[in-house]
PDB file of C-alpha atoms and ligand atoms in Angstrom:
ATOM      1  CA  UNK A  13       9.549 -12.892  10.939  1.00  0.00           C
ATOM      2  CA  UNK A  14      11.473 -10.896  13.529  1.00  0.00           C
ATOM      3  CA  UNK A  15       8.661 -10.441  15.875  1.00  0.00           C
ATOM      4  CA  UNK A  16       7.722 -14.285  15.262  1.00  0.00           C
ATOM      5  CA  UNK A  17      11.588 -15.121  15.674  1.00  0.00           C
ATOM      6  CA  UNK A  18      11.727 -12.674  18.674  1.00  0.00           C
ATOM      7  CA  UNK A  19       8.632 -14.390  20.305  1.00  0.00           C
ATOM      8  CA  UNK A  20       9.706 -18.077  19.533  1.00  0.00           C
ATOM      9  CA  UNK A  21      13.161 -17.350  21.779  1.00  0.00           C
ATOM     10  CA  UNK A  22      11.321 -16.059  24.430  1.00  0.00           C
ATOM     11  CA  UNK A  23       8.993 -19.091  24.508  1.00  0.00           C
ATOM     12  CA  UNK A  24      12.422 -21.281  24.330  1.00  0.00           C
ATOM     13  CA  UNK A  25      14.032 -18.834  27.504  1.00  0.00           C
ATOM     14  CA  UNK A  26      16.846 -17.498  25.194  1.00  0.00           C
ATOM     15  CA  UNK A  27      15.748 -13.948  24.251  1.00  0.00           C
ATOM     16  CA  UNK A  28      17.705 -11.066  25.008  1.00  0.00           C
ATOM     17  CA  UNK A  29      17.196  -7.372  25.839  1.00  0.00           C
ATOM     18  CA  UNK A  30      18.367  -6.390  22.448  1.00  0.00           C
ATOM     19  CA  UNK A  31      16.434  -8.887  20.413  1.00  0.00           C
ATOM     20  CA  UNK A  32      12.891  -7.989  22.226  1.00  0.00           C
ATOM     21  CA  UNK A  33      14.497  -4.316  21.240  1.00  0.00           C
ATOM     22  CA  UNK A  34      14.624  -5.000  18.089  1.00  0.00           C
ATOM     23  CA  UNK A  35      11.404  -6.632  17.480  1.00  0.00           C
ATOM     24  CA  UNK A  36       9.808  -3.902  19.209  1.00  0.00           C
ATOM     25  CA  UNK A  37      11.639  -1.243  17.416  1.00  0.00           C
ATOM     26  CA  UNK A  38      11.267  -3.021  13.955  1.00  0.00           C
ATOM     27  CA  UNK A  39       8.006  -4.001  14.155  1.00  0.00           C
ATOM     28  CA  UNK A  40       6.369  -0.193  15.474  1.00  0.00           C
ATOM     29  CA  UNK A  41       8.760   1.795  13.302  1.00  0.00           C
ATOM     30  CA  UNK A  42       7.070  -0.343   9.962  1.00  0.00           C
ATOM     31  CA  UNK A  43       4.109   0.120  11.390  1.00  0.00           C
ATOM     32  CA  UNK A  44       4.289   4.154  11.874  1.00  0.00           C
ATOM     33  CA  UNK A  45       5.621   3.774   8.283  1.00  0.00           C
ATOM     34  CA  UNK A  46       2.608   1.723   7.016  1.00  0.00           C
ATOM     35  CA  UNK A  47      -0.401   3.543   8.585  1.00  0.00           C
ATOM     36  CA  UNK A  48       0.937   6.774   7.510  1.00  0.00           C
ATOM     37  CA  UNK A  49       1.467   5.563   3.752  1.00  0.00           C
ATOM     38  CA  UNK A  50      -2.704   4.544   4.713  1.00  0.00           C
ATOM     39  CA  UNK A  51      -3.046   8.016   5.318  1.00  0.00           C
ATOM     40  CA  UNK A  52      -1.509   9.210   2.649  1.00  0.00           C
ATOM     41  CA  UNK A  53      -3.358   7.150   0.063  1.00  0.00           C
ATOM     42  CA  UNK A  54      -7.100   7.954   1.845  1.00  0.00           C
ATOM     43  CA  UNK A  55      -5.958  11.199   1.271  1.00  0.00           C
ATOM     44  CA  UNK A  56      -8.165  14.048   3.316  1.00  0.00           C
ATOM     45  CA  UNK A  57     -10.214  10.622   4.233  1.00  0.00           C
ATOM     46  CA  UNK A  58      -7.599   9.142   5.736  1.00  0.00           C
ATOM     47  CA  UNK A  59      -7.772  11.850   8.502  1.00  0.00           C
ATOM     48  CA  UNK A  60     -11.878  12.089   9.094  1.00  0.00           C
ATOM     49  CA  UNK A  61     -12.945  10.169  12.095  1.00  0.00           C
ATOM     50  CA  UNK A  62     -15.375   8.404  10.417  1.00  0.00           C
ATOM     51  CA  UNK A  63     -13.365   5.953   8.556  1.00  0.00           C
ATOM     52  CA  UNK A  64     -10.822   3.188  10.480  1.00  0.00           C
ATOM     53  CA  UNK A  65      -7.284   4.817   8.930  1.00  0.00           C
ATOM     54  CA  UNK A  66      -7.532   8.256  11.608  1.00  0.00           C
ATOM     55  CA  UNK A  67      -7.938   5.498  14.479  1.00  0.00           C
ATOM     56  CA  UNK A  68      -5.451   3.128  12.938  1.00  0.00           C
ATOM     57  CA  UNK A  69      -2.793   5.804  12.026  1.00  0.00           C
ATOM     58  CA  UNK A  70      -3.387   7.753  15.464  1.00  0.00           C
ATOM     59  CA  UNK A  71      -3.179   4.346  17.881  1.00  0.00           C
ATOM     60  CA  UNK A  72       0.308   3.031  15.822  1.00  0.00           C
ATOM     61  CA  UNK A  73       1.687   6.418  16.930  1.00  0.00           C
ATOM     62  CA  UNK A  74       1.882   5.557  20.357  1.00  0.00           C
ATOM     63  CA  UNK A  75       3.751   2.298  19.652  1.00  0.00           C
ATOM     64  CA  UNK A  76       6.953   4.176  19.442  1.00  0.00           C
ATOM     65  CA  UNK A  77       6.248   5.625  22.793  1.00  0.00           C
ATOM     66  CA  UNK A  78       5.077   3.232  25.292  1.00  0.00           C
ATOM     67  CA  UNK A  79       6.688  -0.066  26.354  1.00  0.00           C
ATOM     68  CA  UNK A  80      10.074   1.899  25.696  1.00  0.00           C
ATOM     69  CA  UNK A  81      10.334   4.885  23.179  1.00  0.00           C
ATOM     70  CA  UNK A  82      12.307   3.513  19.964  1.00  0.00           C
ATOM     71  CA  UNK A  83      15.576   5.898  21.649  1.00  0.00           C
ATOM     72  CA  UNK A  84      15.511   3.688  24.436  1.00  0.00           C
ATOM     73  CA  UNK A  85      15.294   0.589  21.875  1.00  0.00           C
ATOM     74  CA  UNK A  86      18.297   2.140  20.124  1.00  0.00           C
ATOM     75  CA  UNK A  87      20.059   2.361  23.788  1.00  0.00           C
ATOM     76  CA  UNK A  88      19.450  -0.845  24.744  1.00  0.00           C
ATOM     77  CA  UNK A  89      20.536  -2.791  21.293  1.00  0.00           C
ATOM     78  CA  UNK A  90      23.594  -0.890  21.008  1.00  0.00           C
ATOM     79  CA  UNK A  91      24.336  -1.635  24.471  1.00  0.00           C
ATOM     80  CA  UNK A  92      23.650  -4.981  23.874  1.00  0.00           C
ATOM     81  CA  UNK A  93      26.047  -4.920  20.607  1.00  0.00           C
ATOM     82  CA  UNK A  94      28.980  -2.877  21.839  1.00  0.00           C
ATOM     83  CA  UNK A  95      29.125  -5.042  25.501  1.00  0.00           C
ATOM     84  CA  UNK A  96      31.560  -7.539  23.825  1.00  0.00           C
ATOM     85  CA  UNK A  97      33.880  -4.969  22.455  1.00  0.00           C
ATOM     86  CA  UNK A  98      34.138  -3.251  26.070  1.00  0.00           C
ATOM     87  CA  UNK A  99      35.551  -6.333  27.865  1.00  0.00           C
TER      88      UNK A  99
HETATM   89  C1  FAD B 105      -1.715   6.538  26.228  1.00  0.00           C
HETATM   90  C2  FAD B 105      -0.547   6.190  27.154  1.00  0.00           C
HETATM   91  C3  FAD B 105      -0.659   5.108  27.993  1.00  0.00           C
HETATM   92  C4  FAD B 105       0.400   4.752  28.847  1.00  0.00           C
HETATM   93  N1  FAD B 105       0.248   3.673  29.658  1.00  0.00           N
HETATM   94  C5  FAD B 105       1.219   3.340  30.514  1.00  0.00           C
HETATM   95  C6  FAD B 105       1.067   2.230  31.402  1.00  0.00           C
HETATM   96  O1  FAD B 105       0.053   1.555  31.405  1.00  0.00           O
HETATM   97  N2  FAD B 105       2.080   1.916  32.256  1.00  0.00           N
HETATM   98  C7  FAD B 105       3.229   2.657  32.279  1.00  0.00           C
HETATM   99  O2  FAD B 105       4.123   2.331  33.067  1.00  0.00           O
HETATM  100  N3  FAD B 105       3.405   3.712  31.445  1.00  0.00           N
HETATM  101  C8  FAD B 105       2.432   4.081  30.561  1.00  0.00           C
HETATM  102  N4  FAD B 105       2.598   5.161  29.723  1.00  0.00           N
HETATM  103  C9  FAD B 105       3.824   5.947  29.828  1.00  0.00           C
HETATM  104  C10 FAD B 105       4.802   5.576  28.730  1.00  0.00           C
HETATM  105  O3  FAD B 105       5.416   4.325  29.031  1.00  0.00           O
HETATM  106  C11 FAD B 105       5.825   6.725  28.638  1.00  0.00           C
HETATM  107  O4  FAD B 105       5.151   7.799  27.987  1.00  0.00           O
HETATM  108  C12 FAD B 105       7.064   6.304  27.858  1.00  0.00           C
HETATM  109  O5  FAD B 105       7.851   5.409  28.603  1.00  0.00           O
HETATM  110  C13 FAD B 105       7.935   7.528  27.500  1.00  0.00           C
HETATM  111  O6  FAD B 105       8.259   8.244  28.666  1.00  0.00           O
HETATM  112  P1  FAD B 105       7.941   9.797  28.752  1.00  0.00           P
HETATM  113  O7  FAD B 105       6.574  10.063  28.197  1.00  0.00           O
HETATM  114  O8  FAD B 105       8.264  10.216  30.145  1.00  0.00           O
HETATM  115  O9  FAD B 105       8.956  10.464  27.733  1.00  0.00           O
HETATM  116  P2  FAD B 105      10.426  10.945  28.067  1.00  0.00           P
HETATM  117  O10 FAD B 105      11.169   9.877  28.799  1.00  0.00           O
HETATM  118  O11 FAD B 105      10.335  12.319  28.650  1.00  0.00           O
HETATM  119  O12 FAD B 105      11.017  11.009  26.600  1.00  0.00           O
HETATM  120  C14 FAD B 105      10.721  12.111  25.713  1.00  0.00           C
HETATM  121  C15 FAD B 105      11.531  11.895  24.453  1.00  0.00           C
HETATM  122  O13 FAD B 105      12.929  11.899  24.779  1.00  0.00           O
HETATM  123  C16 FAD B 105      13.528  10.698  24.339  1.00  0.00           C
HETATM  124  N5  FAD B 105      14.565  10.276  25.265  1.00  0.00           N
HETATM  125  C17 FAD B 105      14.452  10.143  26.610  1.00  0.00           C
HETATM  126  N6  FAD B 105      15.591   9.688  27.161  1.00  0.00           N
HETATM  127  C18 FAD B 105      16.459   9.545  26.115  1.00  0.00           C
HETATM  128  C19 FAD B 105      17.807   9.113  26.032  1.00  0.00           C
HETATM  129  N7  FAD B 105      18.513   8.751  27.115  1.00  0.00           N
HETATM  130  N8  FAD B 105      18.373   9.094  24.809  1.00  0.00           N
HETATM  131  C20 FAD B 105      17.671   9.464  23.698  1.00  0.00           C
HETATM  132  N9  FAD B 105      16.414   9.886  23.733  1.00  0.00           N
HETATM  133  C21 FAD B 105      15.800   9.924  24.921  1.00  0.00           C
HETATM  134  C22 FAD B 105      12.409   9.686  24.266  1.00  0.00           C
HETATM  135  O14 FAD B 105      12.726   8.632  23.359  1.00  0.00           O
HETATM  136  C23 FAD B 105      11.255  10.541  23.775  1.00  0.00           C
HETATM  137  O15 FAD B 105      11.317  10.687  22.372  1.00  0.00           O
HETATM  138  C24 FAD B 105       1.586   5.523  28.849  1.00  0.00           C
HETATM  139  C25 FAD B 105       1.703   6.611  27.966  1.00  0.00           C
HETATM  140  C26 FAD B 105       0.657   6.958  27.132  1.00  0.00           C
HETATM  141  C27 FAD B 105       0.805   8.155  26.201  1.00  0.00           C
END
C-alpha cells in the first residue's frame, strides 16, 4: 500500500523525497525480511543454487544497497521530518 500510495503521488506530481524514502526503505527492508524467512524455511535448500530461494534471497540483498542504501533513506526522511522544526 505504501509503495502503491508512494507511486500514485508521483503519478499526481506531489511525492516527496521522504515518501519515495520511505517506500523504498519499507518496501526492501520487508523484502530482506521475507526472502530470508524463505531461506530459513528451505532450510540447507534454501541456499543450493539449484532451487529459486538462493537467487531470490541473494538479488533482494542488493535492494538495500543500490538506488540509495536504507542509511541514506533514514537521512533523507528524517531530514525531510525534522525541516519544519528547524525554521
Ligand atoms: C550490482 C550493483 C549494481 C550497481 N549498479 C549501479 C548503477 O547502475 N548505477 C549507479 O549509479 N550505481 C550502481 N551501483 C552502485 C550503488 O548505487 C552503490 O553501491 C550504492 O549507492 C552504495 O554506495 P557504496 O557502495 O559506495 O557504499 P558506501 O557509500 O561506501 O556505503 C557503505 C555503507 O556505509 C553507509 N553509509 C554511507 N554514508 C553514510 C552516512 N552518511 N550515514 C550512515 N551510513 C552511511 C551505507 O549505508 C552503507 O551501508 C551498483 C552497485 C551494485 C552492487
Amino acid at each position: 500500500m505504501l509503495t502503491l500510495h508512494t507511486a500514485w503521488k508521483m503519478d499526481q506530481g506531489s511525492m516527496t523525497d521522504g515518501e519515495a524514502g520511505m517506500a523504498k526503505l519499507f518496501a526492501s527492508e520487508v523484502l530482506g525480511k521475507v526472502a530470508d524467512e524463505a531461506v530459513q524455511i528451505f532450510g540447507g535448500m534454501g541456499l543450493m543454487d539449484e532451487g529459486p530461494v538462493e537467487r531470490i534471497w541473494r538479488n533482494a540483498r542488493i535492494e538495500r544497497i543500490w538506488e540509495g542504501t536504507s542509511e541514506i533513506q533514514r537521512h533523507i526522511i528524517a531530514r525531510e521530518l525534522l525541516r519544519p522544526l528547524l525554521r
